[in-house]
Amino acid sequence: MSSSRLHTPTPAAGPSKLPQSAPKPWIDPAALPNDRAVTVESIAGNAPDYVKRLSCNTFYAYGVGADPAAFGYDVGRATKFVNISIERSMERAGRLEATTIAELTVTKHMLNGAGMLHGGCVTYLIDNTPLVVLGVFQNTNGVGVTQAMNVLFHAPAPLGSQLRIISTSISMGAACIVDKSTGRVVASAFLNKMQPQAAKL
């Protein structure tokens, strides 16, 4: 996508927090710490750098977390975003689309007993949503929790496979995991996200 197709509103002092009138967000990307291991300048795509930064902060600080003993920590930290883009061709119809592309190599701790990428690991990788990108770009809350996911497994991914996870926002969300070296689709999915409501006592 050409960056000339994207007209980016430039915040006066960088990214702002959600408007005061908005309900308290589940997670506010602007309140999360910067992940110093991420260099947004190395991430391709036409999304502004502040969108890339806050989207990566959300993935690593909220989605992966800081506890090395937590589920998926090693897999999440090994996942590297290589492209974050916003497509405005559907803006007249009242919506934007975002695409994130991340890459990682299948390592031993991602395998099942048959020596292939575990289905639970596939699901974890797919649950990387470009809705956060749209939320940051539009100054709304795009962070939610997964409500439903329908995964199709197409082919196994053995140890050493280099994976590319391509996620696109549509009316729900779609994701595809591809073997980078062969182009073979490993898995694809559609998923729904929702905004959780604070419990009322």
JSON list of C-alpha atoms in Angstrom, two decimals:
[
{"chain": "A", "resi": 1, "resn": "MET", "atom": "CA", "xyz": [0.00, 0.00, 0.00]},
{"chain": "A", "resi": 2, "resn": "SER", "atom": "CA", "xyz": [1.26, 3.41, -0.87]},
{"chain": "A", "resi": 3, "resn": "SER", "atom": "CA", "xyz": [1.72, 5.78, 2.04]},
{"chain": "A", "resi": 4, "resn": "SER", "atom": "CA", "xyz": [0.30, 8.57, -0.12]},
{"chain": "A", "resi": 5, "resn": "ARG", "atom": "CA", "xyz": [-3.13, 6.91, 0.23]},
{"chain": "A", "resi": 6, "resn": "LEU", "atom": "CA", "xyz": [-3.12, 7.55, 3.93]},
{"chain": "A", "resi": 7, "resn": "HIS", "atom": "CA", "xyz": [-3.93, 10.98, 5.33]},
{"chain": "A", "resi": 8, "resn": "THR", "atom": "CA", "xyz": [-2.88, 10.79, 8.94]},
{"chain": "A", "resi": 9, "resn": "PRO", "atom": "CA", "xyz": [-4.20, 13.13, 11.60]},
{"chain": "A", "resi": 10, "resn": "THR", "atom": "CA", "xyz": [-1.15, 14.26, 13.57]},
{"chain": "A", "resi": 11, "resn": "PRO", "atom": "CA", "xyz": [-1.75, 14.58, 17.30]},
{"chain": "A", "resi": 12, "resn": "ALA", "atom": "CA", "xyz": [-0.49, 17.85, 18.74]},
{"chain": "A", "resi": 13, "resn": "ALA", "atom": "CA", "xyz": [1.71, 16.17, 21.32]},
{"chain": "A", "resi": 14, "resn": "GLY", "atom": "CA", "xyz": [1.92, 12.61, 20.09]},
{"chain": "A", "resi": 15, "resn": "PRO", "atom": "CA", "xyz": [-0.75, 10.03, 20.80]},
{"chain": "A", "resi": 16, "resn": "SER", "atom": "CA", "xyz": [-3.39, 11.12, 23.27]},
{"chain": "A", "resi": 17, "resn": "LYS", "atom": "CA", "xyz": [-5.31, 9.10, 25.78]},
{"chain": "A", "resi": 18, "resn": "LEU", "atom": "CA", "xyz": [-8.95, 8.36, 25.09]},
{"chain": "A", "resi": 19, "resn": "PRO", "atom": "CA", "xyz": [-11.31, 11.35, 25.37]},
{"chain": "A", "resi": 20, "resn": "GLN", "atom": "CA", "xyz": [-12.57, 12.20, 28.88]},
{"chain": "A", "resi": 21, "resn": "SER", "atom": "CA", "xyz": [-16.18, 11.61, 27.79]},
{"chain": "A", "resi": 22, "resn": "ALA", "atom": "CA", "xyz": [-15.44, 8.05, 26.68]},
{"chain": "A", "resi": 23, "resn": "PRO", "atom": "CA", "xyz": [-16.21, 5.23, 29.12]},
{"chain": "A", "resi": 24, "resn": "LYS", "atom": "CA", "xyz": [-13.18, 3.93, 30.98]},
{"chain": "A", "resi": 25, "resn": "PRO", "atom": "CA", "xyz": [-11.39, 1.62, 28.52]},
{"chain": "A", "resi": 26, "resn": "TRP", "atom": "CA", "xyz": [-10.64, -2.01, 29.21]},
{"chain": "A", "resi": 27, "resn": "ILE", "atom": "CA", "xyz": [-7.01, -1.29, 28.32]},
{"chain": "A", "resi": 28, "resn": "ASP", "atom": "CA", "xyz": [-5.70, 2.12, 27.23]},
{"chain": "A", "resi": 29, "resn": "PRO", "atom": "CA", "xyz": [-2.72, 1.57, 24.87]},
{"chain": "A", "resi": 30, "resn": "ALA", "atom": "CA", "xyz": [-1.34, 5.04, 25.71]},
{"chain": "A", "resi": 31, "resn": "ALA", "atom": "CA", "xyz": [-1.06, 4.03, 29.39]},
{"chain": "A", "resi": 32, "resn": "LEU", "atom": "CA", "xyz": [1.08, 0.94, 28.66]},
{"chain": "A", "resi": 33, "resn": "PRO", "atom": "CA", "xyz": [4.88, 1.06, 28.92]},
{"chain": "A", "resi": 34, "resn": "ASN", "atom": "CA", "xyz": [7.01, 1.38, 25.79]},
{"chain": "A", "resi": 35, "resn": "ASP", "atom": "CA", "xyz": [8.58, -1.90, 24.81]},
{"chain": "A", "resi": 36, "resn": "ARG", "atom": "CA", "xyz": [12.24, -1.01, 24.38]},
{"chain": "A", "resi": 37, "resn": "ALA", "atom": "CA", "xyz": [12.93, -4.19, 22.40]},
{"chain": "A", "resi": 38, "resn": "VAL", "atom": "CA", "xyz": [10.69, -2.91, 19.58]},
{"chain": "A", "resi": 39, "resn": "THR", "atom": "CA", "xyz": [12.06, -0.49, 17.01]},
{"chain": "A", "resi": 40, "resn": "VAL", "atom": "CA", "xyz": [9.00, 0.83, 15.18]},
{"chain": "A", "resi": 41, "resn": "GLU", "atom": "CA", "xyz": [11.15, 2.38, 12.44]},
{"chain": "A", "resi": 42, "resn": "SER", "atom": "CA", "xyz": [11.98, -1.17, 11.30]},
{"chain": "A", "resi": 43, "resn": "ILE", "atom": "CA", "xyz": [8.28, -2.05, 10.90]},
{"chain": "A", "resi": 44, "resn": "ALA", "atom": "CA", "xyz": [7.05, -1.49, 7.33]},
{"chain": "A", "resi": 45, "resn": "GLY", "atom": "CA", "xyz": [3.56, -0.26, 6.47]},
{"chain": "A", "resi": 46, "resn": "ASN", "atom": "CA", "xyz": [1.78, 3.06, 6.20]},
{"chain": "A", "resi": 47, "resn": "ALA", "atom": "CA", "xyz": [0.51, 3.31, 9.79]},
{"chain": "A", "resi": 48, "resn": "PRO", "atom": "CA", "xyz": [2.05, 6.29, 11.62]},
{"chain": "A", "resi": 49, "resn": "ASP", "atom": "CA", "xyz": [4.90, 5.44, 13.98]},
{"chain": "A", "resi": 50, "resn": "TYR", "atom": "CA", "xyz": [2.84, 6.31, 17.06]},
{"chain": "A", "resi": 51, "resn": "VAL", "atom": "CA", "xyz": [0.19, 3.78, 15.94]},
{"chain": "A", "resi": 52, "resn": "LYS", "atom": "CA", "xyz": [2.86, 1.13, 15.45]},
{"chain": "A", "resi": 53, "resn": "ARG", "atom": "CA", "xyz": [4.36, 1.95, 18.85]},
{"chain": "A", "resi": 54, "resn": "LEU", "atom": "CA", "xyz": [1.10, 1.80, 20.81]},
{"chain": "A", "resi": 55, "resn": "SER", "atom": "CA", "xyz": [-0.06, -1.31, 18.94]},
{"chain": "A", "resi": 56, "resn": "CYS", "atom": "CA", "xyz": [3.20, -3.10, 19.78]},
{"chain": "A", "resi": 57, "resn": "ASN", "atom": "CA", "xyz": [3.02, -1.89, 23.38]},
{"chain": "A", "resi": 58, "resn": "THR", "atom": "CA", "xyz": [-0.48, -3.38, 23.61]},
{"chain": "A", "resi": 59, "resn": "PHE", "atom": "CA", "xyz": [0.62, -6.70, 22.13]},
{"chain": "A", "resi": 60, "resn": "TYR", "atom": "CA", "xyz": [3.71, -7.12, 24.28]},
{"chain": "A", "resi": 61, "resn": "ALA", "atom": "CA", "xyz": [2.67, -5.45, 27.58]},
{"chain": "A", "resi": 62, "resn": "TYR", "atom": "CA", "xyz": [-0.97, -6.59, 27.63]},
{"chain": "A", "resi": 63, "resn": "GLY", "atom": "CA", "xyz": [-1.13, -9.60, 25.31]},
{"chain": "A", "resi": 64, "resn": "VAL", "atom": "CA", "xyz": [2.20, -11.20, 26.26]},
{"chain": "A", "resi": 65, "resn": "GLY", "atom": "CA", "xyz": [2.87, -9.66, 29.66]},
{"chain": "A", "resi": 66, "resn": "ALA", "atom": "CA", "xyz": [6.06, -9.31, 31.68]},
{"chain": "A", "resi": 67, "resn": "ASP", "atom": "CA", "xyz": [6.11, -12.65, 33.50]},
{"chain": "A", "resi": 68, "resn": "PRO", "atom": "CA", "xyz": [8.38, -15.20, 31.75]},
{"chain": "A", "resi": 69, "resn": "ALA", "atom": "CA", "xyz": [6.43, -17.98, 33.50]},
{"chain": "A", "resi": 70, "resn": "ALA", "atom": "CA", "xyz": [3.12, -16.86, 31.94]},
{"chain": "A", "resi": 71, "resn": "PHE", "atom": "CA", "xyz": [1.46, -18.88, 29.19]},
{"chain": "A", "resi": 72, "resn": "GLY", "atom": "CA", "xyz": [2.78, -18.03, 25.75]},
{"chain": "A", "resi": 73, "resn": "TYR", "atom": "CA", "xyz": [5.45, -15.59, 26.99]},
{"chain": "A", "resi": 74, "resn": "ASP", "atom": "CA", "xyz": [8.30, -17.11, 24.92]},
{"chain": "A", "resi": 75, "resn": "VAL", "atom": "CA", "xyz": [6.10, -17.41, 21.83]},
{"chain": "A", "resi": 76, "resn": "GLY", "atom": "CA", "xyz": [4.82, -13.85, 22.20]},
{"chain": "A", "resi": 77, "resn": "ARG", "atom": "CA", "xyz": [8.30, -12.40, 22.69]},
{"chain": "A", "resi": 78, "resn": "ALA", "atom": "CA", "xyz": [9.54, -14.30, 19.63]},
{"chain": "A", "resi": 79, "resn": "THR", "atom": "CA", "xyz": [6.76, -12.77, 17.50]},
{"chain": "A", "resi": 80, "resn": "LYS", "atom": "CA", "xyz": [8.06, -9.75, 15.55]},
{"chain": "A", "resi": 81, "resn": "PHE", "atom": "CA", "xyz": [5.84, -7.32, 13.67]},
{"chain": "A", "resi": 82, "resn": "VAL", "atom": "CA", "xyz": [7.15, -6.57, 10.19]},
{"chain": "A", "resi": 83, "resn": "ASN", "atom": "CA", "xyz": [4.22, -4.56, 8.75]},
{"chain": "A", "resi": 84, "resn": "ILE", "atom": "CA", "xyz": [1.37, -2.51, 10.22]},
{"chain": "A", "resi": 85, "resn": "SER", "atom": "CA", "xyz": [-0.88, -0.82, 7.65]},
{"chain": "A", "resi": 86, "resn": "ILE", "atom": "CA", "xyz": [-4.20, 1.00, 7.40]},
{"chain": "A", "resi": 87, "resn": "GLU", "atom": "CA", "xyz": [-6.33, 0.72, 4.26]},
{"chain": "A", "resi": 88, "resn": "ARG", "atom": "CA", "xyz": [-8.78, 3.57, 3.65]},
{"chain": "A", "resi": 89, "resn": "SER", "atom": "CA", "xyz": [-10.44, 2.34, 0.46]},
{"chain": "A", "resi": 90, "resn": "MET", "atom": "CA", "xyz": [-13.62, 1.44, 2.40]},
{"chain": "A", "resi": 91, "resn": "GLU", "atom": "CA", "xyz": [-13.76, 4.72, 4.33]},
{"chain": "A", "resi": 92, "resn": "ARG", "atom": "CA", "xyz": [-16.72, 6.01, 2.30]},
{"chain": "A", "resi": 93, "resn": "ALA", "atom": "CA", "xyz": [-18.65, 2.93, 3.44]},
{"chain": "A", "resi": 94, "resn": "GLY", "atom": "CA", "xyz": [-17.93, 4.00, 7.00]},
{"chain": "A", "resi": 95, "resn": "ARG", "atom": "CA", "xyz": [-14.99, 1.78, 7.88]},
{"chain": "A", "resi": 96, "resn": "LEU", "atom": "CA", "xyz": [-11.26, 1.45, 7.69]},
{"chain": "A", "resi": 97, "resn": "GLU", "atom": "CA", "xyz": [-9.27, -1.76, 7.56]},
{"chain": "A", "resi": 98, "resn": "ALA", "atom": "CA", "xyz": [-5.99, -2.55, 9.24]},
{"chain": "A", "resi": 99, "resn": "THR", "atom": "CA", "xyz": [-3.50, -5.32, 8.54]},
{"chain": "A", "resi": 100, "resn": "THR", "atom": "CA", "xyz": [-0.71, -6.53, 10.76]},
{"chain": "A", "resi": 101, "resn": "ILE", "atom": "CA", "xyz": [1.99, -8.95, 9.62]},
{"chain": "A", "resi": 102, "resn": "ALA", "atom": "CA", "xyz": [4.18, -10.67, 12.19]},
{"chain": "A", "resi": 103, "resn": "GLU", "atom": "CA", "xyz": [6.83, -13.34, 11.82]},
{"chain": "A", "resi": 104, "resn": "LEU", "atom": "CA", "xyz": [8.46, -16.00, 13.97]},
{"chain": "A", "resi": 105, "resn": "THR", "atom": "CA", "xyz": [10.32, -19.30, 13.69]},
{"chain": "A", "resi": 106, "resn": "VAL", "atom": "CA", "xyz": [8.81, -22.50, 15.12]},
{"chain": "A", "resi": 107, "resn": "THR", "atom": "CA", "xyz": [10.94, -23.65, 18.05]},
{"chain": "A", "resi": 108, "resn": "LYS", "atom": "CA", "xyz": [10.88, -26.81, 20.17]},
{"chain": "A", "resi": 109, "resn": "HIS", "atom": "CA", "xyz": [8.62, -25.41, 22.91]},
{"chain": "A", "resi": 110, "resn": "MET", "atom": "CA", "xyz": [5.90, -24.68, 20.31]},
{"chain": "A", "resi": 111, "resn": "LEU", "atom": "CA", "xyz": [5.57, -28.33, 19.20]},
{"chain": "A", "resi": 112, "resn": "ASN", "atom": "CA", "xyz": [3.06, -31.05, 20.00]},
{"chain": "A", "resi": 113, "resn": "GLY", "atom": "CA", "xyz": [3.98, -34.70, 20.59]},
{"chain": "A", "resi": 114, "resn": "ALA", "atom": "CA", "xyz": [4.13, -35.34, 16.84]},
{"chain": "A", "resi": 115, "resn": "GLY", "atom": "CA", "xyz": [6.80, -32.68, 16.39]},
{"chain": "A", "resi": 116, "resn": "MET", "atom": "CA", "xyz": [4.51, -30.15, 14.68]},
{"chain": "A", "resi": 117, "resn": "LEU", "atom": "CA", "xyz": [3.33, -26.68, 15.69]},
{"chain": "A", "resi": 118, "resn": "HIS", "atom": "CA", "xyz": [0.72, -27.24, 18.43]},
{"chain": "A", "resi": 119, "resn": "GLY", "atom": "CA", "xyz": [-2.88, -26.24, 17.64]},
{"chain": "A", "resi": 120, "resn": "GLY", "atom": "CA", "xyz": [-3.05, -24.23, 20.87]},
{"chain": "A", "resi": 121, "resn": "CYS", "atom": "CA", "xyz": [0.03, -22.30, 19.78]},
{"chain": "A", "resi": 122, "resn": "VAL", "atom": "CA", "xyz": [-1.58, -21.66, 16.39]},
{"chain": "A", "resi": 123, "resn": "THR", "atom": "CA", "xyz": [-4.62, -20.19, 18.14]},
{"chain": "A", "resi": 124, "resn": "TYR", "atom": "CA", "xyz": [-2.43, -18.02, 20.36]},
{"chain": "A", "resi": 125, "resn": "LEU", "atom": "CA", "xyz": [-0.62, -16.66, 17.29]},
{"chain": "A", "resi": 126, "resn": "ILE", "atom": "CA", "xyz": [-3.87, -15.95, 15.45]},
{"chain": "A", "resi": 127, "resn": "ASP", "atom": "CA", "xyz": [-5.24, -13.95, 18.37]},
{"chain": "A", "resi": 128, "resn": "ASN", "atom": "CA", "xyz": [-3.17, -10.93, 17.27]},
{"chain": "A", "resi": 129, "resn": "THR", "atom": "CA", "xyz": [-5.71, -8.34, 16.27]},
{"chain": "A", "resi": 130, "resn": "PRO", "atom": "CA", "xyz": [-5.42, -5.34, 13.96]},
{"chain": "A", "resi": 131, "resn": "LEU", "atom": "CA", "xyz": [-8.42, -3.86, 15.78]},
{"chain": "A", "resi": 132, "resn": "VAL", "atom": "CA", "xyz": [-5.94, -2.35, 18.24]},
{"chain": "A", "resi": 133, "resn": "VAL", "atom": "CA", "xyz": [-4.31, -0.57, 15.27]},
{"chain": "A", "resi": 134, "resn": "LEU", "atom": "CA", "xyz": [-7.65, 0.92, 14.20]},
{"chain": "A", "resi": 135, "resn": "GLY", "atom": "CA", "xyz": [-8.47, 1.90, 17.77]},
{"chain": "A", "resi": 136, "resn": "VAL", "atom": "CA", "xyz": [-5.19, 3.75, 18.22]},
{"chain": "A", "resi": 137, "resn": "PHE", "atom": "CA", "xyz": [-5.51, 5.42, 14.80]},
{"chain": "A", "resi": 138, "resn": "GLN", "atom": "CA", "xyz": [-9.10, 6.57, 15.45]},
{"chain": "A", "resi": 139, "resn": "ASN", "atom": "CA", "xyz": [-8.47, 7.43, 19.13]},
{"chain": "A", "resi": 140, "resn": "THR", "atom": "CA", "xyz": [-11.04, 4.86, 20.26]},
{"chain": "A", "resi": 141, "resn": "ASN", "atom": "CA", "xyz": [-10.67, 1.66, 22.24]},
{"chain": "A", "resi": 142, "resn": "GLY", "atom": "CA", "xyz": [-9.81, -1.24, 19.95]},
{"chain": "A", "resi": 143, "resn": "VAL", "atom": "CA", "xyz": [-8.54, -3.51, 22.71]},
{"chain": "A", "resi": 144, "resn": "GLY", "atom": "CA", "xyz": [-11.00, -6.23, 23.59]},
{"chain": "A", "resi": 145, "resn": "VAL", "atom": "CA", "xyz": [-11.19, -9.88, 24.46]},
{"chain": "A", "resi": 146, "resn": "THR", "atom": "CA", "xyz": [-11.76, -12.71, 22.02]},
{"chain": "A", "resi": 147, "resn": "GLN", "atom": "CA", "xyz": [-15.40, -13.79, 22.03]},
{"chain": "A", "resi": 148, "resn": "ALA", "atom": "CA", "xyz": [-15.22, -16.49, 19.36]},
{"chain": "A", "resi": 149, "resn": "MET", "atom": "CA", "xyz": [-12.65, -17.95, 16.98]},
{"chain": "A", "resi": 150, "resn": "ASN", "atom": "CA", "xyz": [-13.10, -20.41, 14.12]},
{"chain": "A", "resi": 151, "resn": "VAL", "atom": "CA", "xyz": [-9.77, -21.94, 13.11]},
{"chain": "A", "resi": 152, "resn": "LEU", "atom": "CA", "xyz": [-9.07, -24.10, 10.05]},
{"chain": "A", "resi": 153, "resn": "PHE", "atom": "CA", "xyz": [-5.86, -26.13, 10.07]},
{"chain": "A", "resi": 154, "resn": "HIS", "atom": "CA", "xyz": [-4.48, -26.55, 6.55]},
{"chain": "A", "resi": 155, "resn": "ALA", "atom": "CA", "xyz": [-0.98, -28.01, 6.92]},
{"chain": "A", "resi": 156, "resn": "PRO", "atom": "CA", "xyz": [1.51, -28.91, 9.65]},
{"chain": "A", "resi": 157, "resn": "ALA", "atom": "CA", "xyz": [4.42, -26.64, 10.53]},
{"chain": "A", "resi": 158, "resn": "PRO", "atom": "CA", "xyz": [7.48, -28.58, 11.74]},
{"chain": "A", "resi": 159, "resn": "LEU", "atom": "CA", "xyz": [10.40, -27.38, 13.82]},
{"chain": "A", "resi": 160, "resn": "GLY", "atom": "CA", "xyz": [12.26, -24.54, 12.10]},
{"chain": "A", "resi": 161, "resn": "SER", "atom": "CA", "xyz": [9.34, -23.38, 9.94]},
{"chain": "A", "resi": 162, "resn": "GLN", "atom": "CA", "xyz": [9.40, -19.63, 9.43]},
{"chain": "A", "resi": 163, "resn": "LEU", "atom": "CA", "xyz": [5.87, -18.39, 9.89]},
{"chain": "A", "resi": 164, "resn": "ARG", "atom": "CA", "xyz": [4.17, -15.22, 8.75]},
{"chain": "A", "resi": 165, "resn": "ILE", "atom": "CA", "xyz": [0.97, -14.27, 10.59]},
{"chain": "A", "resi": 166, "resn": "ILE", "atom": "CA", "xyz": [-1.23, -12.00, 8.49]},
{"chain": "A", "resi": 167, "resn": "SER", "atom": "CA", "xyz": [-4.20, -10.47, 10.33]},
{"chain": "A", "resi": 168, "resn": "THR", "atom": "CA", "xyz": [-6.78, -8.19, 8.71]},
{"chain": "A", "resi": 169, "resn": "SER", "atom": "CA", "xyz": [-9.74, -6.46, 10.27]},
{"chain": "A", "resi": 170, "resn": "ILE", "atom": "CA", "xyz": [-13.00, -6.99, 8.42]},
{"chain": "A", "resi": 171, "resn": "SER", "atom": "CA", "xyz": [-16.49, -7.05, 9.91]},
{"chain": "A", "resi": 172, "resn": "MET", "atom": "CA", "xyz": [-14.94, -9.38, 12.47]},
{"chain": "A", "resi": 173, "resn": "GLY", "atom": "CA", "xyz": [-11.30, -10.25, 12.04]},
{"chain": "A", "resi": 174, "resn": "ALA", "atom": "CA", "xyz": [-9.44, -12.66, 9.80]},
{"chain": "A", "resi": 175, "resn": "ALA", "atom": "CA", "xyz": [-6.03, -14.16, 10.21]},
{"chain": "A", "resi": 176, "resn": "CYS", "atom": "CA", "xyz": [-3.83, -16.47, 8.22]},
{"chain": "A", "resi": 177, "resn": "ILE", "atom": "CA", "xyz": [-0.58, -18.22, 9.16]},
{"chain": "A", "resi": 178, "resn": "VAL", "atom": "CA", "xyz": [1.67, -18.95, 6.19]},
{"chain": "A", "resi": 179, "resn": "ASP", "atom": "CA", "xyz": [4.98, -20.82, 5.95]},
{"chain": "A", "resi": 180, "resn": "LYS", "atom": "CA", "xyz": [7.20, -17.95, 4.78]},
{"chain": "A", "resi": 181, "resn": "SER", "atom": "CA", "xyz": [9.63, -20.14, 2.86]},
{"chain": "A", "resi": 182, "resn": "THR", "atom": "CA", "xyz": [7.05, -22.22, 0.93]},
{"chain": "A", "resi": 183, "resn": "GLY", "atom": "CA", "xyz": [3.98, -19.94, 0.89]},
{"chain": "A", "resi": 184, "resn": "ARG", "atom": "CA", "xyz": [1.88, -22.85, 2.17]},
{"chain": "A", "resi": 185, "resn": "VAL", "atom": "CA", "xyz": [-1.05, -21.87, 4.42]},
{"chain": "A", "resi": 186, "resn": "VAL", "atom": "CA", "xyz": [-0.68, -23.47, 7.86]},
{"chain": "A", "resi": 187, "resn": "ALA", "atom": "CA", "xyz": [-3.94, -22.16, 9.38]},
{"chain": "A", "resi": 188, "resn": "SER", "atom": "CA", "xyz": [-6.62, -19.55, 8.83]},
{"chain": "A", "resi": 189, "resn": "ALA", "atom": "CA", "xyz": [-9.29, -18.16, 11.12]},
{"chain": "A", "resi": 190, "resn": "PHE", "atom": "CA", "xyz": [-12.13, -15.71, 11.66]},
{"chain": "A", "resi": 191, "resn": "LEU", "atom": "CA", "xyz": [-12.52, -14.20, 15.10]},
{"chain": "A", "resi": 192, "resn": "ASN", "atom": "CA", "xyz": [-14.83, -11.87, 17.01]},
{"chain": "A", "resi": 193, "resn": "LYS", "atom": "CA", "xyz": [-13.66, -9.42, 19.65]},
{"chain": "A", "resi": 194, "resn": "MET", "atom": "CA", "xyz": [-15.80, -7.75, 22.27]},
{"chain": "A", "resi": 195, "resn": "GLN", "atom": "CA", "xyz": [-15.40, -4.96, 24.82]},
{"chain": "A", "resi": 196, "resn": "PRO", "atom": "CA", "xyz": [-15.84, -6.41, 28.30]},
{"chain": "A", "resi": 197, "resn": "GLN", "atom": "CA", "xyz": [-18.08, -4.47, 30.65]},
{"chain": "A", "resi": 198, "resn": "ALA", "atom": "CA", "xyz": [-17.08, -3.70, 34.21]},
{"chain": "A", "resi": 199, "resn": "ALA", "atom": "CA", "xyz": [-18.85, -5.99, 36.64]},
{"chain": "A", "resi": 200, "resn": "LYS", "atom": "CA", "xyz": [-21.64, -4.30, 38.61]},
{"chain": "A", "resi": 201, "resn": "LEU", "atom": "CA", "xyz": [-21.86, -5.23, 42.28]}
]
